[in-house]
mmCIF file of C-alpha atoms in Angstrom:
data_model
loop_
_atom_site.group_PDB
_atom_site.id
_atom_site.type_symbol
_atom_site.label_atom_id
_atom_site.label_comp_id
_atom_site.label_asym_id
_atom_site.label_seq_id
_atom_site.Cartn_x
_atom_site.Cartn_y
_atom_site.Cartn_z
ATOM 1 C CA THR A 1 112.497 -109.941 34.813
ATOM 2 C CA GLY A 2 111.399 -108.511 31.469
ATOM 3 C CA ALA A 3 108.015 -106.821 31.092
ATOM 4 C CA ALA A 4 104.374 -107.584 30.583
ATOM 5 C CA GLU A 5 101.419 -106.213 28.672
ATOM 6 C CA TYR A 6 99.058 -104.107 30.763
ATOM 7 C CA ARG A 7 95.736 -105.910 31.283
ATOM 8 C CA GLY A 8 93.915 -103.754 33.788
ATOM 9 C CA PRO A 9 90.129 -103.372 33.936
ATOM 10 C CA VAL A 10 89.716 -100.478 31.529
ATOM 11 C CA TYR A 11 87.491 -100.071 28.454
ATOM 12 C CA GLY A 12 85.846 -103.422 29.228
ATOM 13 C CA LEU A 13 88.999 -105.471 28.932
ATOM 14 C CA GLY A 14 88.462 -108.806 30.667
ATOM 15 C CA SER A 15 84.711 -108.404 30.759
ATOM 16 C CA SER A 16 83.865 -108.406 27.053
ATOM 17 C CA PRO A 17 85.236 -110.860 24.426
ATOM 18 C CA ARG A 18 85.051 -108.054 21.903
ATOM 19 C CA VAL A 19 87.657 -105.933 23.805
ATOM 20 C CA VAL A 20 91.159 -107.234 23.152
ATOM 21 C CA THR A 21 94.792 -106.096 23.223
ATOM 22 C CA LEU A 22 97.293 -105.878 20.401
ATOM 23 C CA LEU A 23 98.806 -109.214 21.452
ATOM 24 C CA ASP A 24 95.340 -110.803 21.559
ATOM 25 C CA LEU A 25 94.605 -109.527 18.033
ATOM 26 C CA ALA A 26 97.982 -110.711 16.706
ATOM 27 C CA ARG A 27 97.298 -114.188 18.061
ATOM 28 C CA ARG A 28 93.789 -114.269 16.508
ATOM 29 C CA LEU A 29 95.051 -113.059 13.135
ATOM 30 C CA ARG A 30 97.509 -115.990 13.149
ATOM 31 C CA GLU A 31 94.954 -118.552 14.271
ATOM 32 C CA GLU A 32 92.018 -117.244 12.213
ATOM 33 C CA PRO A 33 93.259 -116.369 8.690
ATOM 34 C CA ASP A 34 89.760 -115.203 7.648
ATOM 35 C CA LEU A 35 89.248 -112.921 10.667
ATOM 36 C CA ALA A 36 89.781 -109.628 8.798
ATOM 37 C CA SER A 37 87.218 -110.598 6.152
ATOM 38 C CA ARG A 38 84.553 -111.203 8.839
ATOM 39 C CA LEU A 39 84.899 -107.756 10.402
ATOM 40 C CA SER A 40 82.763 -104.764 9.469
ATOM 41 C CA GLN A 41 84.178 -102.260 11.954
ATOM 42 C CA VAL A 42 87.312 -102.228 14.138
ATOM 43 C CA ALA A 43 88.556 -99.511 16.492
ATOM 44 C CA PHE A 44 91.965 -99.181 18.032
ATOM 45 C CA VAL A 45 92.666 -97.119 21.183
ATOM 46 C CA GLY A 46 96.235 -95.973 21.769
ATOM 47 C CA CYS A 47 98.139 -95.307 24.941
ATOM 48 C CA VAL A 48 96.060 -97.533 27.248
ATOM 49 C CA GLY A 49 97.558 -98.159 30.677
ATOM 50 C CA PRO A 50 97.149 -97.902 34.439
ATOM 51 C CA TRP A 51 96.648 -94.138 34.057
ATOM 52 C CA ASP A 52 93.190 -94.891 32.602
ATOM 53 C CA GLU A 53 91.943 -96.625 35.764
ATOM 54 C CA PRO A 54 89.516 -94.650 37.996
ATOM 55 C CA ALA A 55 91.373 -92.422 40.435
ATOM 56 C CA ALA A 56 94.688 -93.643 39.051
ATOM 57 C CA ALA A 57 97.870 -92.045 40.372
ATOM 58 C CA ALA A 58 99.976 -93.441 37.548
ATOM 59 C CA SER A 59 101.264 -90.936 34.980
ATOM 60 C CA TRP A 60 101.367 -91.462 31.264
ATOM 61 C CA ARG A 61 104.610 -92.628 29.626
ATOM 62 C CA CYS A 62 105.249 -93.936 26.144
ATOM 63 C CA SER A 63 105.902 -97.640 25.685
ATOM 64 C CA ARG A 64 107.641 -97.044 22.360
ATOM 65 C CA GLY A 65 106.420 -99.931 20.232
ATOM 66 C CA CYS A 66 102.642 -99.800 20.710
ATOM 67 C CA CYS A 67 101.942 -97.172 18.037
ATOM 68 C CA HIS A 68 103.794 -99.014 15.297
ATOM 69 C CA THR A 69 102.092 -102.298 16.104
ATOM 70 C CA MET A 70 98.701 -100.602 16.246
ATOM 71 C CA VAL A 71 99.149 -98.878 12.887
ATOM 72 C CA ARG A 72 100.562 -102.025 11.259
ATOM 73 C CA GLN A 73 97.562 -104.117 12.413
ATOM 74 C CA ALA A 74 95.102 -101.438 11.326
ATOM 75 C CA ARG A 75 96.728 -101.326 7.914
ATOM 76 C CA ALA A 76 96.683 -105.102 7.578
ATOM 77 C CA ILE A 77 92.984 -105.379 8.372
ATOM 78 C CA LYS A 78 92.006 -102.484 6.050
ATOM 79 C CA GLU A 79 94.096 -103.834 3.133
ATOM 80 C CA ALA A 80 92.688 -107.341 3.671
ATOM 81 C CA ASN A 81 89.103 -106.054 3.870
ATOM 82 C CA PRO A 82 88.698 -102.543 2.292
ATOM 83 C CA ALA A 83 84.993 -102.531 3.226
ATOM 84 C CA CYS A 84 85.794 -102.684 6.896
ATOM 85 C CA LEU A 85 85.765 -99.368 8.768
ATOM 86 C CA VAL A 86 89.037 -99.173 10.663
ATOM 87 C CA ALA A 87 89.543 -96.299 13.129
ATOM 88 C CA VAL A 88 92.593 -95.489 15.249
ATOM 89 C CA LEU A 89 91.791 -93.333 18.344
ATOM 90 C CA ALA A 90 94.849 -91.944 20.077
ATOM 91 C CA ARG A 91 96.194 -88.918 21.949
ATOM 92 C CA GLU A 92 99.151 -89.097 19.584
ATOM 93 C CA VAL A 93 100.565 -91.546 17.095
ATOM 94 C CA ASN A 94 104.326 -91.971 17.414
ATOM 95 C CA THR A 95 105.619 -93.754 14.291
ATOM 96 C CA TYR A 96 109.206 -92.937 13.532
ATOM 97 C CA GLY A 97 111.875 -94.249 11.209
ATOM 98 C CA PHE A 98 110.604 -96.875 8.750
ATOM 99 C CA ALA A 99 107.360 -97.172 10.759
ATOM 100 C CA GLU A 100 106.305 -93.917 9.058
ATOM 101 C CA GLU A 101 105.811 -95.956 5.898
ATOM 102 C CA ASP A 102 103.117 -98.054 7.632
ATOM 103 C CA TYR A 103 101.401 -94.918 8.807
ATOM 104 C CA THR A 104 101.375 -93.436 5.302
ATOM 105 C CA ALA A 105 100.160 -96.690 3.770
ATOM 106 C CA ALA A 106 97.415 -97.011 6.377
ATOM 107 C CA ARG A 107 96.167 -93.486 5.605
ATOM 108 C CA LYS A 108 96.172 -94.270 1.862
ATOM 109 C CA ALA A 109 94.253 -97.481 2.440
ATOM 110 C CA GLY A 110 91.526 -95.535 4.245
ATOM 111 C CA VAL A 111 92.291 -96.075 7.947
ATOM 112 C CA LEU A 112 90.677 -93.243 9.972
ATOM 113 C CA PHE A 113 92.755 -91.478 12.591
ATOM 114 C CA ALA A 114 91.049 -89.486 15.344
ATOM 115 C CA ARG A 115 92.969 -87.599 17.982
ATOM 116 C CA PHE A 116 91.686 -87.076 21.529
ATOM 117 C CA ALA A 117 92.962 -84.689 24.169
ATOM 118 C CA PRO A 118 95.071 -85.941 27.132
ATOM 119 C CA GLY A 119 92.726 -87.050 29.844
ATOM 120 C CA ALA A 120 89.780 -87.180 27.493
ATOM 121 C CA GLY A 121 89.956 -90.717 26.182
ATOM 122 C CA PRO A 122 87.066 -92.614 24.603
ATOM 123 C CA ALA A 123 83.947 -93.412 26.585
ATOM 124 C CA VAL A 124 83.273 -97.137 26.200
ATOM 125 C CA THR A 125 80.289 -99.192 27.185
ATOM 126 C CA ALA A 126 80.932 -102.921 26.799
ATOM 127 C CA ARG A 127 78.315 -105.470 27.885
ATOM 128 C CA GLY A 128 78.606 -109.190 27.262
ATOM 129 C CA ASP A 129 78.995 -110.222 23.646
ATOM 130 C CA ALA A 130 77.334 -107.115 22.189
ATOM 131 C CA ALA A 131 79.463 -104.691 20.162
ATOM 132 C CA PRO A 132 80.866 -102.028 22.511
ATOM 133 C CA ALA A 133 79.607 -98.473 22.183
ATOM 134 C CA VAL A 134 82.510 -96.112 21.714
ATOM 135 C CA SER A 135 82.329 -92.325 21.825
ATOM 136 C CA VAL A 136 85.298 -89.935 21.534
ATOM 137 C CA ASP A 137 85.772 -86.228 20.973
ATOM 138 C CA ASP A 138 87.926 -85.766 17.889
ATOM 139 C CA THR A 139 90.014 -82.640 18.447
ATOM 140 C CA SER A 140 90.884 -82.330 14.732
ATOM 141 C CA LEU A 141 87.236 -82.246 13.583
ATOM 142 C CA GLY A 142 85.807 -80.696 16.728
ATOM 143 C CA GLU A 143 83.118 -83.362 16.652
ATOM 144 C CA THR A 144 82.147 -86.441 18.613
ATOM 145 C CA LEU A 145 82.838 -89.731 16.804
ATOM 146 C CA GLU A 146 80.614 -92.681 17.708
ATOM 147 C CA LEU A 147 81.449 -96.308 16.810
ATOM 148 C CA SER A 148 80.121 -99.762 17.432
ATOM 149 C CA PRO A 149 83.096 -101.944 16.478
ATOM 150 C CA ASP A 150 83.152 -105.678 16.160
ATOM 151 C CA LEU A 151 86.459 -105.532 17.984
ATOM 152 C CA LEU A 152 87.875 -102.828 20.224
ATOM 153 C CA VAL A 153 91.644 -103.266 20.210
ATOM 154 C CA LEU A 154 93.667 -101.657 23.036
ATOM 155 C CA ALA A 155 97.262 -100.646 22.508
ATOM 156 C CA ALA A 156 98.203 -101.564 26.067
ATOM 157 C CA ALA A 157 101.246 -100.240 27.846
ATOM 158 C CA VAL A 158 104.430 -102.157 28.648
ATOM 159 C CA VAL A 159 104.590 -102.565 32.439
ATOM 160 C CA PRO A 160 107.049 -104.289 34.798
ATOM 161 C CA ARG A 161 106.430 -107.962 35.549
ATOM 162 C CA PRO A 162 105.022 -108.565 39.059
ATOM 163 C CA ASP A 163 108.205 -110.445 40.018
ATOM 164 C CA ALA A 164 110.478 -107.450 39.328
ATOM 165 C CA VAL A 165 110.626 -106.386 42.997
ATOM 166 C CA ARG A 166 111.559 -109.854 44.140
ATOM 167 C CA ALA A 167 114.176 -110.324 41.488
ATOM 168 C CA ALA A 168 115.706 -106.881 42.068
ATOM 169 C CA GLY A 169 115.882 -107.483 45.818
ATOM 170 C CA ARG A 170 117.560 -110.846 45.326
ATOM 171 C CA HIS A 171 120.377 -109.259 43.316
ATOM 172 C CA GLY A 172 120.707 -105.972 45.222
ATOM 173 C CA VAL A 173 119.404 -103.930 42.278
ATOM 174 C CA ARG A 174 117.316 -100.778 42.676
ATOM 175 C CA LEU A 175 114.143 -100.104 40.754
ATOM 176 C CA ALA A 176 113.206 -96.740 39.260
ATOM 177 C CA ASP A 177 109.949 -94.955 40.052
ATOM 178 C CA ASP A 178 108.258 -96.675 37.072
ATOM 179 C CA GLY A 179 109.039 -100.136 38.473
ATOM 180 C CA PHE A 180 111.735 -101.071 35.982
ATOM 181 C CA VAL A 181 115.387 -101.634 36.836
ATOM 182 C CA ARG A 182 117.264 -98.405 37.454
ATOM 183 C CA SER A 183 119.987 -98.215 34.812
ATOM 184 C CA TRP A 184 123.103 -96.176 34.649
ATOM 185 C CA GLU A 185 123.323 -93.081 32.444
ATOM 186 C CA ALA A 186 122.848 -94.359 28.887
ATOM 187 C CA LYS A 187 125.805 -92.643 27.205
ATOM 188 C CA THR A 188 128.595 -92.619 29.778
ATOM 189 C CA ARG A 189 127.970 -95.946 31.500
ATOM 190 C CA ALA A 190 125.810 -97.901 29.120
ATOM 191 C CA ALA A 191 127.677 -101.172 29.623
ATOM 192 C CA ALA A 192 128.456 -100.772 33.329
ATOM 193 C CA PRO A 193 127.124 -103.389 35.728
ATOM 194 C CA LEU A 194 124.402 -102.335 38.148
ATOM 195 C CA GLU A 195 126.167 -104.362 40.827
ATOM 196 C CA PRO A 196 129.260 -106.488 40.440
ATOM 197 C CA GLY A 197 128.283 -109.160 37.909
ATOM 198 C CA VAL A 198 124.733 -107.886 37.381
ATOM 199 C CA PHE A 199 123.680 -106.246 34.121
ATOM 200 C CA ALA A 200 120.316 -104.960 32.863
ATOM 201 C CA CYS A 201 119.254 -105.944 29.356
ATOM 202 C CA GLY A 202 116.110 -105.984 27.278
ATOM 203 C CA LEU A 203 112.838 -104.849 28.816
ATOM 204 C CA ALA A 204 114.090 -105.266 32.376
ATOM 205 C CA ALA A 205 115.174 -101.636 32.067
ATOM 206 C CA GLY A 206 111.868 -100.617 30.515
ATOM 207 C CA PRO A 207 110.940 -99.526 26.972
ATOM 208 C CA THR A 208 113.698 -97.505 25.301
#
């Protein structure tokens, strides 16, 4: 069944054209080669998911690839337009392996990184086509950072596709609590079928 990008109603997503996801931004950067040069301020928000919805019961879990994509896009915009203020707001930035090189290059290029406490994400007011008002408490500086970005880019979580339940039931496969296919233990039975003739691959088993 694969997976999908979370697109819930948080931080003005779906109600303001200036609030986009990482996939939205990637598409615009491909279709609009001069986009970076037209921006004066961009803010990225990491770890956005169903846990950000009002009264949400969902717990936070890492989607693995969001941080690297977020840092890579922030670096690309800053290097293409050094005059643009680029800020990354996140509870943590998880770039490992060769992705650490993108993080280091982004810092050297002048990308700002602000860390917020768990459960204390940015306060965002987004109305129509106006630049959203973003306010976040930076735990490193002990100060409140206020931004009015041309684009607010959300590093949205990887979530199960809506058809996962139907597909799992059709093949007699169980789903884990997070909605992805329940896999066998990764080391001892990594290649074992879930049921005779049924295997889990790719994002059907969730981000790993």
